[in-house]
Amino acid sequence: MATSTPLAGRIAVVTGAAGGIGRAIVMTLINQGARVYGIDRNAEAQSRMTDALAAVGGYTPYVADLADRTDTDRMLFALRADLANRCDILVNNAGISTLVPFAQTTDEQLDRMFAINVHAGFRITRALLPALLRSEHAAIVNTASELGFIGHAGYAAYCATKGAVLSWTRALAVELAPHVRVNAVCPGPVDTPMLQAEFTASGDAAAAHSHEIAHVPMGRLGTPGDIAGIVAFLASDAAAFVTGAAWTADGGKTVA
Ligand code: NAD
């Protein structure tokens, strides 16, 4: 079977690289020919992933807590030295969610959610911008969410961060055109550790799972690969005229 490598020779940076969706993005970008530098706070998961990819090659892990500016700056110093001013693709994918009623949301929860879901992507993008501006194929893909468009009880803080991601994606797309394309992917419910934790937090994981699927016209949860394919497309030259877009991948949930 012929393999397609539309991203051959591209240098990509992916955050939240060792999580459910992030790992699939890393694998897909590597399969399509890119070399990937992956950032995650989970050292153990990074080490497992590096081992799994040792035979294939093309993966360099960085461990950093993106909620911590000092740690992020330390990581960025090392990353930028390794990249030697080359970067074609940046995927700001790291994120956290918390199921908590609005009135009980603490300042600490709100600050942490914005630090990881919004500020980290903003700061990493700013740090890698000089390298992206040197690329002839520069593309940024931000992982937003269906919850950037629609409401959900218990997710006011998370929804606020994903609305912010969509907003800065659009603003940056205008500011950086025609040099760097900036798009967002908006997953619906995707079967990852994050979603499973949310199901558990609801108190009845099986009921939460059934309830979620009942609102998805395609009748199933998304897979991490469903999202990774869209990210790879948005990062590729096949999407050369696509910028400022919010690409929903939710099995039809938000239009139902
Ligand atoms: P996940 O929990 O499986 O993976 C998230 C990864 O981000 C983890 O590996 C985690 O270690 C890393 N991370 C979290 N906080 C970090 C920090 N402070 N510093 C560095 N790394 C950190 O979750 P996922 O479902 O793969 O989510 C990936 C992205 O997709 C997130 O932005 C999430 O908001 C978004 N999303 C997920 C769903 C879903 O249903 N799973 C739906 C819509 C959007």
PDB file of N, CA and C in Angstrom, residues 167-218:
ATOM      1  N   SER A 167     -11.350  32.738  19.892  1.00  0.00           N
ATOM      2  CA  SER A 167     -11.231  34.165  19.642  1.00  0.00           C
ATOM      3  C   SER A 167      -9.798  34.551  19.277  1.00  0.00           C
ATOM      4  N   TRP A 168      -8.817  34.054  20.033  1.00  0.00           N
ATOM      5  CA  TRP A 168      -7.442  34.460  19.680  1.00  0.00           C
ATOM      6  C   TRP A 168      -6.970  33.755  18.411  1.00  0.00           C
ATOM      7  N   THR A 169      -7.566  32.601  18.104  1.00  0.00           N
ATOM      8  CA  THR A 169      -7.249  31.925  16.834  1.00  0.00           C
ATOM      9  C   THR A 169      -7.647  32.827  15.658  1.00  0.00           C
ATOM     10  N   ARG A 170      -8.857  33.383  15.728  1.00  0.00           N
ATOM     11  CA  ARG A 170      -9.338  34.240  14.633  1.00  0.00           C
ATOM     12  C   ARG A 170      -8.498  35.505  14.527  1.00  0.00           C
ATOM     13  N   ALA A 171      -8.207  36.135  15.677  1.00  0.00           N
ATOM     14  CA  ALA A 171      -7.437  37.382  15.660  1.00  0.00           C
ATOM     15  C   ALA A 171      -6.043  37.152  15.080  1.00  0.00           C
ATOM     16  N   LEU A 172      -5.402  36.051  15.493  1.00  0.00           N
ATOM     17  CA  LEU A 172      -4.040  35.785  15.014  1.00  0.00           C
ATOM     18  C   LEU A 172      -4.034  35.399  13.535  1.00  0.00           C
ATOM     19  N   ALA A 173      -5.107  34.719  13.097  1.00  0.00           N
ATOM     20  CA  ALA A 173      -5.195  34.355  11.668  1.00  0.00           C
ATOM     21  C   ALA A 173      -5.157  35.619  10.812  1.00  0.00           C
ATOM     22  N   VAL A 174      -5.858  36.646  11.249  1.00  0.00           N
ATOM     23  CA  VAL A 174      -5.888  37.903  10.490  1.00  0.00           C
ATOM     24  C   VAL A 174      -4.521  38.585  10.577  1.00  0.00           C
ATOM     25  N   GLU A 175      -3.954  38.608  11.785  1.00  0.00           N
ATOM     26  CA  GLU A 175      -2.680  39.312  11.993  1.00  0.00           C
ATOM     27  C   GLU A 175      -1.518  38.663  11.248  1.00  0.00           C
ATOM     28  N   LEU A 176      -1.517  37.355  11.143  1.00  0.00           N
ATOM     29  CA  LEU A 176      -0.352  36.656  10.553  1.00  0.00           C
ATOM     30  C   LEU A 176      -0.518  36.314   9.076  1.00  0.00           C
ATOM     31  N   ALA A 177      -1.700  36.544   8.501  1.00  0.00           N
ATOM     32  CA  ALA A 177      -1.881  36.246   7.077  1.00  0.00           C
ATOM     33  C   ALA A 177      -1.022  37.199   6.250  1.00  0.00           C
ATOM     34  N   PRO A 178      -0.432  36.760   5.158  1.00  0.00           N
ATOM     35  CA  PRO A 178      -0.546  35.418   4.573  1.00  0.00           C
ATOM     36  C   PRO A 178       0.565  34.467   5.011  1.00  0.00           C
ATOM     37  N   HIS A 179       1.334  34.856   6.043  1.00  0.00           N
ATOM     38  CA  HIS A 179       2.549  34.091   6.349  1.00  0.00           C
ATOM     39  C   HIS A 179       2.301  32.819   7.152  1.00  0.00           C
ATOM     40  N   VAL A 180       1.404  32.905   8.139  1.00  0.00           N
ATOM     41  CA  VAL A 180       1.147  31.743   8.998  1.00  0.00           C
ATOM     42  C   VAL A 180      -0.358  31.521   9.052  1.00  0.00           C
ATOM     43  N   ARG A 181      -0.805  30.306   8.740  1.00  0.00           N
ATOM     44  CA  ARG A 181      -2.237  29.994   8.866  1.00  0.00           C
ATOM     45  C   ARG A 181      -2.518  29.585  10.318  1.00  0.00           C
ATOM     46  N   VAL A 182      -3.658  30.044  10.823  1.00  0.00           N
ATOM     47  CA  VAL A 182      -4.002  29.757  12.223  1.00  0.00           C
ATOM     48  C   VAL A 182      -5.446  29.264  12.268  1.00  0.00           C
ATOM     49  N   ASN A 183      -5.626  28.028  12.690  1.00  0.00           N
ATOM     50  CA  ASN A 183      -6.955  27.418  12.723  1.00  0.00           C
ATOM     51  C   ASN A 183      -7.185  26.708  14.049  1.00  0.00           C
ATOM     52  N   ALA A 184      -8.449  26.381  14.288  1.00  0.00           N
ATOM     53  CA  ALA A 184      -8.784  25.624  15.497  1.00  0.00           C
ATOM     54  C   ALA A 184      -9.547  24.373  15.103  1.00  0.00           C
ATOM     55  N   VAL A 185      -9.316  23.300  15.849  1.00  0.00           N
ATOM     56  CA  VAL A 185     -10.144  22.111  15.721  1.00  0.00           C
ATOM     57  C   VAL A 185     -11.029  22.085  16.970  1.00  0.00           C
ATOM     58  N   CYS A 186     -12.297  21.743  16.771  1.00  0.00           N
ATOM     59  CA  CYS A 186     -13.263  21.772  17.881  1.00  0.00           C
ATOM     60  C   CYS A 186     -13.854  20.387  18.069  1.00  0.00           C
ATOM     61  N   PRO A 187     -13.203  19.564  18.907  1.00  0.00           N
ATOM     62  CA  PRO A 187     -13.719  18.212  19.103  1.00  0.00           C
ATOM     63  C   PRO A 187     -15.019  18.216  19.898  1.00  0.00           C
ATOM     64  N   GLY A 188     -15.864  17.249  19.591  1.00  0.00           N
ATOM     65  CA  GLY A 188     -16.992  16.920  20.456  1.00  0.00           C
ATOM     66  C   GLY A 188     -16.465  15.923  21.477  1.00  0.00           C
ATOM     67  N   PRO A 189     -17.324  15.081  22.042  1.00  0.00           N
ATOM     68  CA  PRO A 189     -16.848  14.111  23.034  1.00  0.00           C
ATOM     69  C   PRO A 189     -15.936  13.055  22.402  1.00  0.00           C
ATOM     70  N   VAL A 190     -14.701  12.995  22.901  1.00  0.00           N
ATOM     71  CA  VAL A 190     -13.703  12.070  22.356  1.00  0.00           C
ATOM     72  C   VAL A 190     -13.237  11.153  23.486  1.00  0.00           C
ATOM     73  N   ASP A 191     -13.157   9.886  23.189  1.00  0.00           N
ATOM     74  CA  ASP A 191     -12.829   8.892  24.211  1.00  0.00           C
ATOM     75  C   ASP A 191     -11.348   8.982  24.602  1.00  0.00           C
ATOM     76  N   THR A 192     -11.088   9.752  25.658  1.00  0.00           N
ATOM     77  CA  THR A 192      -9.726   9.948  26.166  1.00  0.00           C
ATOM     78  C   THR A 192      -9.779   9.908  27.694  1.00  0.00           C
ATOM     79  N   PRO A 193      -8.619   9.899  28.350  1.00  0.00           N
ATOM     80  CA  PRO A 193      -8.619   9.957  29.818  1.00  0.00           C
ATOM     81  C   PRO A 193      -9.394  11.168  30.349  1.00  0.00           C
ATOM     82  N   MET A 194      -9.338  12.310  29.629  1.00  0.00           N
ATOM     83  CA  MET A 194     -10.070  13.494  30.103  1.00  0.00           C
ATOM     84  C   MET A 194     -11.565  13.223  30.164  1.00  0.00           C
ATOM     85  N   LEU A 195     -12.112  12.663  29.094  1.00  0.00           N
ATOM     86  CA  LEU A 195     -13.569  12.423  29.051  1.00  0.00           C
ATOM     87  C   LEU A 195     -13.962  11.337  30.050  1.00  0.00           C
ATOM     88  N   GLN A 196     -13.137  10.305  30.155  1.00  0.00           N
ATOM     89  CA  GLN A 196     -13.449   9.238  31.106  1.00  0.00           C
ATOM     90  C   GLN A 196     -13.467   9.789  32.539  1.00  0.00           C
ATOM     91  N   ALA A 197     -12.546  10.719  32.844  1.00  0.00           N
ATOM     92  CA  ALA A 197     -12.517  11.332  34.180  1.00  0.00           C
ATOM     93  C   ALA A 197     -13.781  12.151  34.413  1.00  0.00           C
ATOM     94  N   GLU A 198     -14.256  12.811  33.355  1.00  0.00           N
ATOM     95  CA  GLU A 198     -15.497  13.597  33.483  1.00  0.00           C
ATOM     96  C   GLU A 198     -16.688  12.668  33.728  1.00  0.00           C
ATOM     97  N   PHE A 199     -16.719  11.542  33.036  1.00  0.00           N
ATOM     98  CA  PHE A 199     -17.802  10.569  33.249  1.00  0.00           C
ATOM     99  C   PHE A 199     -17.786  10.094  34.704  1.00  0.00           C
ATOM    100  N   THR A 200     -16.588   9.787  35.195  1.00  0.00           N
ATOM    101  CA  THR A 200     -16.457   9.305  36.580  1.00  0.00           C
ATOM    102  C   THR A 200     -16.891  10.386  37.569  1.00  0.00           C
ATOM    103  N   ALA A 201     -16.480  11.641  37.285  1.00  0.00           N
ATOM    104  CA  ALA A 201     -16.805  12.749  38.198  1.00  0.00           C
ATOM    105  C   ALA A 201     -18.310  12.995  38.282  1.00  0.00           C
ATOM    106  N   SER A 202     -19.036  12.582  37.253  1.00  0.00           N
ATOM    107  CA  SER A 202     -20.491  12.816  37.259  1.00  0.00           C
ATOM    108  C   SER A 202     -21.199  11.933  38.289  1.00  0.00           C
ATOM    109  N   GLY A 203     -20.508  10.901  38.773  1.00  0.00           N
ATOM    110  CA  GLY A 203     -21.103  10.020  39.781  1.00  0.00           C
ATOM    111  C   GLY A 203     -21.681   8.746  39.202  1.00  0.00           C
ATOM    112  N   ASP A 204     -22.014   8.741  37.916  1.00  0.00           N
ATOM    113  CA  ASP A 204     -22.536   7.534  37.264  1.00  0.00           C
ATOM    114  C   ASP A 204     -21.952   7.495  35.842  1.00  0.00           C
ATOM    115  N   ALA A 205     -20.768   6.879  35.734  1.00  0.00           N
ATOM    116  CA  ALA A 205     -20.022   6.914  34.474  1.00  0.00           C
ATOM    117  C   ALA A 205     -20.807   6.303  33.317  1.00  0.00           C
ATOM    118  N   ALA A 206     -21.508   5.187  33.576  1.00  0.00           N
ATOM    119  CA  ALA A 206     -22.248   4.520  32.493  1.00  0.00           C
ATOM    120  C   ALA A 206     -23.381   5.405  31.991  1.00  0.00           C
ATOM    121  N   ALA A 207     -24.100   6.038  32.928  1.00  0.00           N
ATOM    122  CA  ALA A 207     -25.207   6.922  32.532  1.00  0.00           C
ATOM    123  C   ALA A 207     -24.673   8.139  31.776  1.00  0.00           C
ATOM    124  N   ALA A 208     -23.538   8.685  32.242  1.00  0.00           N
ATOM    125  CA  ALA A 208     -22.952   9.860  31.576  1.00  0.00           C
ATOM    126  C   ALA A 208     -22.534   9.503  30.154  1.00  0.00           C
ATOM    127  N   HIS A 209     -21.991   8.314  29.987  1.00  0.00           N
ATOM    128  CA  HIS A 209     -21.570   7.845  28.668  1.00  0.00           C
ATOM    129  C   HIS A 209     -22.778   7.743  27.733  1.00  0.00           C
ATOM    130  N   SER A 210     -23.849   7.108  28.211  1.00  0.00           N
ATOM    131  CA  SER A 210     -25.056   6.949  27.390  1.00  0.00           C
ATOM    132  C   SER A 210     -25.679   8.301  27.066  1.00  0.00           C
ATOM    133  N   HIS A 211     -25.698   9.190  28.066  1.00  0.00           N
ATOM    134  CA  HIS A 211     -26.268  10.522  27.877  1.00  0.00           C
ATOM    135  C   HIS A 211     -25.493  11.277  26.798  1.00  0.00           C
ATOM    136  N   GLU A 212     -24.186  11.156  26.838  1.00  0.00           N
ATOM    137  CA  GLU A 212     -23.334  11.867  25.869  1.00  0.00           C
ATOM    138  C   GLU A 212     -23.608  11.354  24.455  1.00  0.00           C
ATOM    139  N   ILE A 213     -23.623  10.038  24.309  1.00  0.00           N
ATOM    140  CA  ILE A 213     -23.817   9.450  22.983  1.00  0.00           C
ATOM    141  C   ILE A 213     -25.206   9.785  22.423  1.00  0.00           C
ATOM    142  N   ALA A 214     -26.188   9.898  23.319  1.00  0.00           N
ATOM    143  CA  ALA A 214     -27.559  10.198  22.873  1.00  0.00           C
ATOM    144  C   ALA A 214     -27.631  11.551  22.166  1.00  0.00           C
ATOM    145  N   HIS A 215     -26.654  12.437  22.435  1.00  0.00           N
ATOM    146  CA  HIS A 215     -26.663  13.764  21.811  1.00  0.00           C
ATOM    147  C   HIS A 215     -25.758  13.853  20.584  1.00  0.00           C
ATOM    148  N   VAL A 216     -25.198  12.721  20.180  1.00  0.00           N
ATOM    149  CA  VAL A 216     -24.304  12.711  19.009  1.00  0.00           C
ATOM    150  C   VAL A 216     -25.014  11.971  17.869  1.00  0.00           C
ATOM    151  N   PRO A 217     -25.426  12.695  16.807  1.00  0.00           N
ATOM    152  CA  PRO A 217     -26.133  12.029  15.712  1.00  0.00           C
ATOM    153  C   PRO A 217     -25.409  10.792  15.171  1.00  0.00           C
ATOM    154  N   MET A 218     -24.087  10.813  15.170  1.00  0.00           N
ATOM    155  CA  MET A 218     -23.364   9.649  14.653  1.00  0.00           C
ATOM    156  C   MET A 218     -23.335   8.490  15.641  1.00  0.00           C
TER     157      MET A 218
END
